[in-house]
Short mmCIF file of N, CA and C in Angstrom, two decimals:
data_model
loop_
_atom_site.label_atom_id
_atom_site.label_comp_id
_atom_site.label_asym_id
_atom_site.label_seq_id
_atom_site.Cartn_x
_atom_site.Cartn_y
_atom_site.Cartn_z
N MET A 1 113.16 152.79 79.07
CA MET A 1 114.39 153.34 78.56
C MET A 1 115.13 154.05 79.69
N VAL A 2 116.41 153.79 79.80
CA VAL A 2 117.24 154.43 80.81
C VAL A 2 117.90 155.66 80.19
N LEU A 3 117.70 156.80 80.80
CA LEU A 3 118.35 158.02 80.33
C LEU A 3 119.57 158.28 81.20
N LEU A 4 120.72 158.37 80.57
CA LEU A 4 121.95 158.60 81.30
C LEU A 4 122.45 160.01 81.06
N ASN A 5 123.02 160.60 82.07
CA ASN A 5 123.60 161.93 81.93
C ASN A 5 124.94 161.84 81.23
N PRO A 6 125.30 162.84 80.44
CA PRO A 6 126.62 162.85 79.80
C PRO A 6 127.73 162.85 80.84
N VAL A 7 128.86 162.31 80.46
CA VAL A 7 130.03 162.25 81.33
C VAL A 7 131.12 163.12 80.72
N LEU A 8 131.68 164.00 81.50
CA LEU A 8 132.77 164.85 81.03
C LEU A 8 134.09 164.19 81.42
N VAL A 9 134.94 163.94 80.45
CA VAL A 9 136.23 163.30 80.70
C VAL A 9 137.34 164.22 80.21
N GLN A 10 138.32 164.46 81.04
CA GLN A 10 139.46 165.31 80.68
C GLN A 10 140.60 164.44 80.19
N PRO A 11 141.07 164.62 78.95
CA PRO A 11 142.21 163.83 78.47
C PRO A 11 143.46 164.10 79.30
N ILE A 12 144.32 163.08 79.38
CA ILE A 12 145.60 163.24 80.09
C ILE A 12 146.75 163.44 79.11
N GLY A 13 146.48 163.22 77.83
CA GLY A 13 147.53 163.36 76.83
C GLY A 13 146.97 163.19 75.43
N ILE A 14 147.89 163.04 74.47
CA ILE A 14 147.51 162.95 73.07
C ILE A 14 148.44 161.97 72.35
N VAL A 15 147.92 161.30 71.33
CA VAL A 15 148.70 160.35 70.54
C VAL A 15 149.36 161.08 69.38
N ARG A 16 150.62 160.74 69.14
CA ARG A 16 151.36 161.24 67.98
C ARG A 16 151.90 160.04 67.21
N ASN A 17 151.53 159.94 65.93
CA ASN A 17 152.05 158.87 65.07
C ASN A 17 151.75 159.22 63.62
N SER A 18 152.07 158.29 62.74
CA SER A 18 151.85 158.52 61.31
C SER A 18 150.55 157.91 60.81
N LEU A 19 149.72 157.40 61.73
CA LEU A 19 148.49 156.73 61.30
C LEU A 19 147.40 157.71 60.91
N GLY A 20 146.85 157.44 59.77
CA GLY A 20 145.67 158.15 59.29
C GLY A 20 144.75 157.10 58.72
N ARG A 21 143.63 157.50 58.21
CA ARG A 21 142.67 156.52 57.67
C ARG A 21 143.28 155.68 56.56
N ARG A 22 144.18 156.24 55.76
CA ARG A 22 144.76 155.50 54.64
C ARG A 22 145.75 154.43 55.10
N SER A 23 146.43 154.65 56.21
CA SER A 23 147.47 153.73 56.66
C SER A 23 147.06 152.91 57.87
N PHE A 24 145.78 152.88 58.19
CA PHE A 24 145.35 152.31 59.45
C PHE A 24 145.61 150.82 59.58
N ASN A 25 145.69 150.08 58.50
CA ASN A 25 145.94 148.64 58.59
C ASN A 25 147.34 148.31 59.08
N GLU A 26 148.20 149.30 59.18
CA GLU A 26 149.58 149.09 59.60
C GLU A 26 149.77 149.31 61.10
N TRP A 27 148.72 149.44 61.87
CA TRP A 27 148.83 149.85 63.26
C TRP A 27 149.62 148.88 64.14
N GLU A 28 149.59 147.59 63.86
CA GLU A 28 150.26 146.63 64.74
C GLU A 28 151.77 146.85 64.78
N GLU A 29 152.35 147.34 63.70
CA GLU A 29 153.79 147.57 63.63
C GLU A 29 154.17 149.03 63.83
N THR A 30 153.19 149.90 63.97
CA THR A 30 153.45 151.33 64.08
C THR A 30 153.89 151.70 65.49
N GLU A 31 154.91 152.53 65.57
CA GLU A 31 155.32 153.10 66.85
C GLU A 31 154.64 154.45 67.01
N SER A 32 154.14 154.69 68.20
CA SER A 32 153.44 155.94 68.51
C SER A 32 154.06 156.57 69.74
N GLU A 33 153.84 157.85 69.87
CA GLU A 33 154.18 158.55 71.10
C GLU A 33 152.88 158.95 71.78
N ILE A 34 152.85 158.77 73.08
CA ILE A 34 151.76 159.30 73.89
C ILE A 34 152.37 160.45 74.68
N VAL A 35 151.96 161.65 74.35
CA VAL A 35 152.48 162.84 75.01
C VAL A 35 151.53 163.17 76.15
N VAL A 36 152.00 162.96 77.37
CA VAL A 36 151.19 163.14 78.57
C VAL A 36 151.35 164.57 79.08
N SER A 37 150.27 165.15 79.55
CA SER A 37 150.30 166.49 80.11
C SER A 37 151.32 166.56 81.25
N GLU A 38 152.04 167.65 81.32
CA GLU A 38 153.10 167.85 82.32
C GLU A 38 152.57 167.64 83.75
N GLU A 39 151.32 167.97 83.99
CA GLU A 39 150.77 167.84 85.34
C GLU A 39 150.70 166.39 85.82
N TYR A 40 150.84 165.43 84.89
CA TYR A 40 150.78 164.01 85.25
C TYR A 40 152.14 163.33 85.17
N LYS A 41 153.20 164.11 85.08
CA LYS A 41 154.54 163.54 84.96
C LYS A 41 154.86 162.57 86.10
N GLU A 42 154.55 162.94 87.31
CA GLU A 42 154.83 162.09 88.47
C GLU A 42 153.99 160.81 88.45
N ALA A 43 152.85 160.83 87.78
CA ALA A 43 151.99 159.65 87.69
C ALA A 43 152.63 158.56 86.82
N LEU A 44 153.66 158.92 86.05
CA LEU A 44 154.36 157.95 85.20
C LEU A 44 155.49 157.24 85.95
N PHE A 45 155.73 157.63 87.20
CA PHE A 45 156.84 157.09 87.99
C PHE A 45 156.76 155.56 88.05
N ARG A 46 157.82 154.91 87.58
CA ARG A 46 158.03 153.46 87.58
C ARG A 46 157.12 152.69 86.61
N LEU A 47 156.40 153.40 85.77
CA LEU A 47 155.62 152.71 84.73
C LEU A 47 156.54 151.97 83.77
N ASP A 48 157.76 152.45 83.64
CA ASP A 48 158.73 151.81 82.73
C ASP A 48 159.18 150.43 83.20
N GLU A 49 158.74 150.00 84.37
CA GLU A 49 159.05 148.65 84.84
C GLU A 49 158.15 147.60 84.18
N PHE A 50 157.16 148.05 83.45
CA PHE A 50 156.22 147.15 82.77
C PHE A 50 156.54 147.10 81.28
N SER A 51 156.30 145.94 80.67
CA SER A 51 156.57 145.79 79.23
C SER A 51 155.41 146.28 78.37
N HIS A 52 154.20 146.28 78.92
CA HIS A 52 153.02 146.65 78.16
C HIS A 52 152.12 147.58 78.98
N VAL A 53 151.35 148.40 78.27
CA VAL A 53 150.38 149.28 78.92
C VAL A 53 149.03 149.15 78.22
N GLU A 54 147.99 149.43 78.98
CA GLU A 54 146.65 149.51 78.42
C GLU A 54 146.33 151.00 78.25
N VAL A 55 145.94 151.37 77.05
CA VAL A 55 145.69 152.77 76.74
C VAL A 55 144.21 152.95 76.43
N LEU A 56 143.56 153.81 77.18
CA LEU A 56 142.17 154.16 76.96
C LEU A 56 142.16 155.50 76.22
N PHE A 57 141.53 155.54 75.04
CA PHE A 57 141.58 156.77 74.24
C PHE A 57 140.25 157.03 73.55
N TYR A 58 140.12 158.25 73.07
CA TYR A 58 138.89 158.69 72.42
C TYR A 58 139.07 158.61 70.91
N LEU A 59 138.12 157.99 70.24
CA LEU A 59 138.16 157.80 68.79
C LEU A 59 137.64 159.07 68.11
N HIS A 60 138.46 160.11 68.13
CA HIS A 60 138.02 161.44 67.71
C HIS A 60 137.72 161.56 66.22
N GLU A 61 138.25 160.67 65.39
CA GLU A 61 138.02 160.77 63.95
C GLU A 61 137.03 159.73 63.42
N MET A 62 136.42 158.98 64.30
CA MET A 62 135.48 157.97 63.84
C MET A 62 134.15 158.61 63.47
N ASP A 63 133.49 158.00 62.50
CA ASP A 63 132.17 158.48 62.09
C ASP A 63 131.20 158.31 63.25
N LYS A 64 130.21 159.17 63.28
CA LYS A 64 129.21 159.11 64.35
C LYS A 64 128.02 158.23 63.99
N ASP A 65 128.11 157.53 62.87
CA ASP A 65 126.98 156.71 62.42
C ASP A 65 127.03 155.31 63.04
N PHE A 66 126.82 155.24 64.32
CA PHE A 66 126.84 153.97 65.05
C PHE A 66 125.71 153.07 64.56
N ARG A 67 126.05 151.81 64.35
CA ARG A 67 125.06 150.80 63.98
C ARG A 67 125.09 149.71 65.05
N ASN A 68 123.93 149.27 65.50
CA ASN A 68 123.85 148.25 66.54
C ASN A 68 124.35 146.90 66.08
N LYS A 69 124.16 146.58 64.80
CA LYS A 69 124.60 145.29 64.28
C LYS A 69 125.51 145.51 63.07
N ILE A 70 126.60 144.73 63.03
CA ILE A 70 127.56 144.85 61.94
C ILE A 70 128.18 143.49 61.64
N HIS A 71 128.85 143.40 60.53
CA HIS A 71 129.67 142.23 60.22
C HIS A 71 131.09 142.56 60.70
N PRO A 72 131.74 141.69 61.50
CA PRO A 72 133.11 141.95 61.95
C PRO A 72 134.02 142.28 60.77
N THR A 73 134.88 143.23 60.96
CA THR A 73 135.81 143.78 59.97
C THR A 73 135.08 144.29 58.73
N GLY A 74 133.76 144.47 58.82
CA GLY A 74 132.99 144.96 57.69
C GLY A 74 132.82 143.95 56.57
N ASN A 75 133.18 142.69 56.85
CA ASN A 75 133.17 141.65 55.84
C ASN A 75 131.92 140.77 56.01
N PRO A 76 131.02 140.74 55.01
CA PRO A 76 129.79 139.96 55.14
C PRO A 76 130.01 138.45 55.20
N VAL A 77 131.23 137.98 54.99
CA VAL A 77 131.50 136.55 55.15
C VAL A 77 131.39 136.15 56.63
N TYR A 78 131.58 137.12 57.52
CA TYR A 78 131.44 136.86 58.95
C TYR A 78 130.00 137.14 59.37
N PRO A 79 129.53 136.47 60.43
CA PRO A 79 128.12 136.62 60.82
C PRO A 79 127.80 138.03 61.32
N LEU A 80 126.55 138.41 61.16
CA LEU A 80 126.07 139.67 61.69
C LEU A 80 126.11 139.58 63.21
N MET A 81 126.69 140.60 63.84
CA MET A 81 126.89 140.59 65.30
C MET A 81 126.43 141.92 65.88
N GLY A 82 126.09 141.92 67.15
CA GLY A 82 125.87 143.17 67.85
C GLY A 82 127.20 143.90 67.99
N ALA A 83 127.21 145.20 67.89
CA ALA A 83 128.46 145.96 67.94
C ALA A 83 129.26 145.68 69.21
N PHE A 84 128.58 145.46 70.32
CA PHE A 84 129.29 145.18 71.57
C PHE A 84 129.90 143.79 71.59
N ALA A 85 129.57 142.96 70.61
CA ALA A 85 130.16 141.62 70.48
C ALA A 85 131.33 141.63 69.50
N THR A 86 131.79 142.82 69.12
CA THR A 86 132.91 142.95 68.19
C THR A 86 133.92 143.95 68.73
N ARG A 87 135.05 144.05 68.04
CA ARG A 87 136.08 145.03 68.40
C ARG A 87 136.01 146.26 67.48
N THR A 88 134.86 146.50 66.88
CA THR A 88 134.72 147.63 65.96
C THR A 88 135.06 148.96 66.64
N PRO A 89 135.70 149.85 65.92
CA PRO A 89 135.95 151.18 66.48
C PRO A 89 134.70 152.07 66.43
N ASN A 90 133.68 151.66 65.71
CA ASN A 90 132.43 152.43 65.66
C ASN A 90 131.59 152.10 66.88
N ARG A 91 131.80 152.86 67.93
CA ARG A 91 131.15 152.62 69.21
C ARG A 91 130.34 153.85 69.59
N PRO A 92 129.26 153.67 70.34
CA PRO A 92 128.44 154.84 70.69
C PRO A 92 129.20 155.86 71.54
N SER A 93 130.09 155.41 72.40
CA SER A 93 130.86 156.33 73.24
C SER A 93 132.14 156.81 72.56
N ARG A 94 132.53 156.13 71.48
CA ARG A 94 133.77 156.41 70.74
C ARG A 94 135.00 156.31 71.66
N ILE A 95 134.93 155.41 72.63
CA ILE A 95 136.06 155.16 73.53
C ILE A 95 136.64 153.80 73.19
N ALA A 96 137.97 153.71 73.15
CA ALA A 96 138.65 152.47 72.80
C ALA A 96 139.70 152.12 73.85
N LEU A 97 140.02 150.83 73.92
CA LEU A 97 141.03 150.32 74.84
C LEU A 97 141.95 149.40 74.06
N THR A 98 143.25 149.65 74.14
CA THR A 98 144.23 148.81 73.45
C THR A 98 145.39 148.52 74.38
N THR A 99 145.86 147.27 74.35
CA THR A 99 147.08 146.89 75.06
C THR A 99 148.21 146.96 74.05
N CYS A 100 149.28 147.67 74.40
CA CYS A 100 150.40 147.82 73.47
C CYS A 100 151.72 147.72 74.23
N ARG A 101 152.79 147.47 73.47
CA ARG A 101 154.12 147.33 74.04
C ARG A 101 154.66 148.71 74.42
N LEU A 102 155.19 148.83 75.62
CA LEU A 102 155.83 150.05 76.08
C LEU A 102 157.31 149.96 75.74
N LEU A 103 157.77 150.81 74.83
CA LEU A 103 159.17 150.77 74.40
C LEU A 103 160.07 151.57 75.34
N ASN A 104 159.65 152.78 75.67
CA ASN A 104 160.40 153.58 76.64
C ASN A 104 159.59 154.80 77.05
N ILE A 105 160.09 155.47 78.07
CA ILE A 105 159.48 156.72 78.54
C ILE A 105 160.59 157.74 78.68
N GLU A 106 160.39 158.90 78.09
CA GLU A 106 161.30 160.03 78.26
C GLU A 106 160.48 161.22 78.72
N SER A 107 160.70 161.61 79.97
CA SER A 107 159.95 162.70 80.59
C SER A 107 158.46 162.37 80.56
N THR A 108 157.67 163.08 79.76
CA THR A 108 156.22 162.82 79.70
C THR A 108 155.81 162.19 78.38
N VAL A 109 156.76 161.58 77.68
CA VAL A 109 156.46 160.96 76.39
C VAL A 109 156.68 159.46 76.47
N LEU A 110 155.62 158.70 76.25
CA LEU A 110 155.70 157.24 76.20
C LEU A 110 155.82 156.84 74.73
N ARG A 111 156.78 156.00 74.42
CA ARG A 111 156.89 155.44 73.07
C ARG A 111 156.34 154.03 73.15
N VAL A 112 155.34 153.74 72.32
CA VAL A 112 154.65 152.45 72.35
C VAL A 112 154.57 151.87 70.95
N LYS A 113 154.31 150.56 70.88
CA LYS A 113 154.14 149.88 69.60
C LYS A 113 152.83 149.11 69.64
N GLY A 114 152.04 149.24 68.55
CA GLY A 114 150.79 148.50 68.46
C GLY A 114 149.57 149.23 68.97
N LEU A 115 149.63 150.55 69.00
CA LEU A 115 148.48 151.35 69.44
C LEU A 115 147.64 151.69 68.22
N ASP A 116 146.40 151.25 68.20
CA ASP A 116 145.52 151.47 67.04
C ASP A 116 144.72 152.77 67.17
N ALA A 117 145.43 153.86 67.37
CA ALA A 117 144.81 155.18 67.49
C ALA A 117 145.38 156.09 66.41
N TYR A 118 144.51 156.93 65.87
CA TYR A 118 144.97 157.92 64.89
C TYR A 118 145.81 158.99 65.57
N ASP A 119 146.64 159.63 64.78
CA ASP A 119 147.39 160.79 65.25
C ASP A 119 146.41 161.84 65.77
N GLY A 120 146.69 162.37 66.95
CA GLY A 120 145.83 163.38 67.54
C GLY A 120 144.76 162.84 68.46
N SER A 121 144.66 161.52 68.60
CA SER A 121 143.63 160.95 69.48
C SER A 121 143.88 161.35 70.93
N PRO A 122 142.87 161.86 71.62
CA PRO A 122 143.02 162.18 73.04
C PRO A 122 143.14 160.90 73.87
N VAL A 123 144.11 160.88 74.77
CA VAL A 123 144.30 159.74 75.67
C VAL A 123 143.57 160.04 76.98
N ILE A 124 142.76 159.09 77.41
CA ILE A 124 141.94 159.27 78.61
C ILE A 124 142.63 158.69 79.84
N ASP A 125 143.32 157.55 79.68
CA ASP A 125 143.98 156.92 80.82
C ASP A 125 145.02 155.93 80.32
N ILE A 126 145.98 155.62 81.18
CA ILE A 126 147.03 154.64 80.91
C ILE A 126 147.15 153.76 82.15
N LYS A 127 147.19 152.45 81.94
CA LYS A 127 147.36 151.52 83.05
C LYS A 127 148.42 150.49 82.67
N PRO A 128 149.17 149.99 83.65
CA PRO A 128 150.12 148.92 83.32
C PRO A 128 149.36 147.63 83.02
N TYR A 129 149.85 146.89 82.05
CA TYR A 129 149.27 145.57 81.77
C TYR A 129 149.97 144.58 82.67
N THR A 130 149.21 143.87 83.48
CA THR A 130 149.79 142.98 84.48
C THR A 130 149.81 141.52 84.05
N GLY A 131 149.32 141.23 82.86
CA GLY A 131 149.38 139.87 82.35
C GLY A 131 148.40 138.92 83.01
N LYS A 132 147.38 139.46 83.62
CA LYS A 132 146.39 138.61 84.28
C LYS A 132 145.74 137.70 83.25
N ALA A 133 145.91 136.42 83.44
CA ALA A 133 145.33 135.44 82.52
C ALA A 133 143.91 135.12 82.95
N ILE A 134 143.04 135.02 81.99
CA ILE A 134 141.66 134.65 82.25
C ILE A 134 141.47 133.23 81.75
N GLU A 135 141.04 132.37 82.63
CA GLU A 135 140.88 130.96 82.27
C GLU A 135 139.51 130.70 81.67
N ASN A 136 139.46 129.66 80.85
CA ASN A 136 138.21 129.17 80.27
C ASN A 136 137.45 130.23 79.48
N ILE A 137 138.17 131.00 78.66
CA ILE A 137 137.47 131.98 77.84
C ILE A 137 136.76 131.28 76.69
N ARG A 138 135.72 131.92 76.21
CA ARG A 138 134.95 131.37 75.09
C ARG A 138 134.92 132.43 73.99
N ILE A 139 135.29 132.04 72.78
CA ILE A 139 135.18 132.93 71.63
C ILE A 139 134.49 132.16 70.50
N PRO A 140 133.77 132.86 69.63
CA PRO A 140 133.06 132.17 68.55
C PRO A 140 134.01 131.60 67.51
N ASP A 141 133.53 130.59 66.80
CA ASP A 141 134.35 129.91 65.79
C ASP A 141 134.85 130.85 64.71
N TRP A 142 134.02 131.81 64.27
CA TRP A 142 134.46 132.71 63.20
C TRP A 142 135.69 133.50 63.63
N LEU A 143 135.77 133.86 64.91
CA LEU A 143 136.93 134.61 65.39
C LEU A 143 138.16 133.71 65.50
N LYS A 144 137.97 132.48 65.93
CA LYS A 144 139.08 131.52 65.94
C LYS A 144 139.66 131.37 64.54
N ASN A 145 138.78 131.25 63.55
CA ASN A 145 139.22 131.12 62.16
C ASN A 145 139.96 132.37 61.68
N LEU A 146 139.46 133.53 62.06
CA LEU A 146 140.11 134.79 61.68
C LEU A 146 141.50 134.88 62.29
N LYS A 147 141.63 134.51 63.56
CA LYS A 147 142.94 134.54 64.24
C LYS A 147 143.91 133.56 63.60
N ASN A 148 143.42 132.40 63.16
CA ASN A 148 144.29 131.40 62.53
C ASN A 148 144.81 131.85 61.18
N LYS A 149 144.09 132.75 60.51
CA LYS A 149 144.51 133.25 59.20
C LYS A 149 145.65 134.26 59.30
N ARG A 150 145.83 134.85 60.46
CA ARG A 150 146.86 135.89 60.64
C ARG A 150 148.20 135.28 60.76
#
């Protein structure tokens, strides 16, 4: 067994939106604000030249009952999978990564669309999405079917 030391991470900002547990299925169309700490204002310089950003954030309201194996989307019609083989928000580190559309930046506030974070989620980092395409990706059939239903 490998014992790892805890890692201390300082948030750079916070998410503001109308998402709560009851409205979470609406995240793809929800606009959010990422309020960045004033000390990082200069770090946002020219980020507005990108159409999308990758947001790393802490899942502060997720349950701590991590399970190693789950059914994707909690639906038993899908095969049992290891948690790391899914996009479940129930993760041992409670850290999430989402690519979302950058609508605009005003001072230290980024307005984005499609961020699947609850209101009040601490933001750990922001990176520009560069559109790097990955060739020859492989995804399981159940996920292809799920994507086709959307």
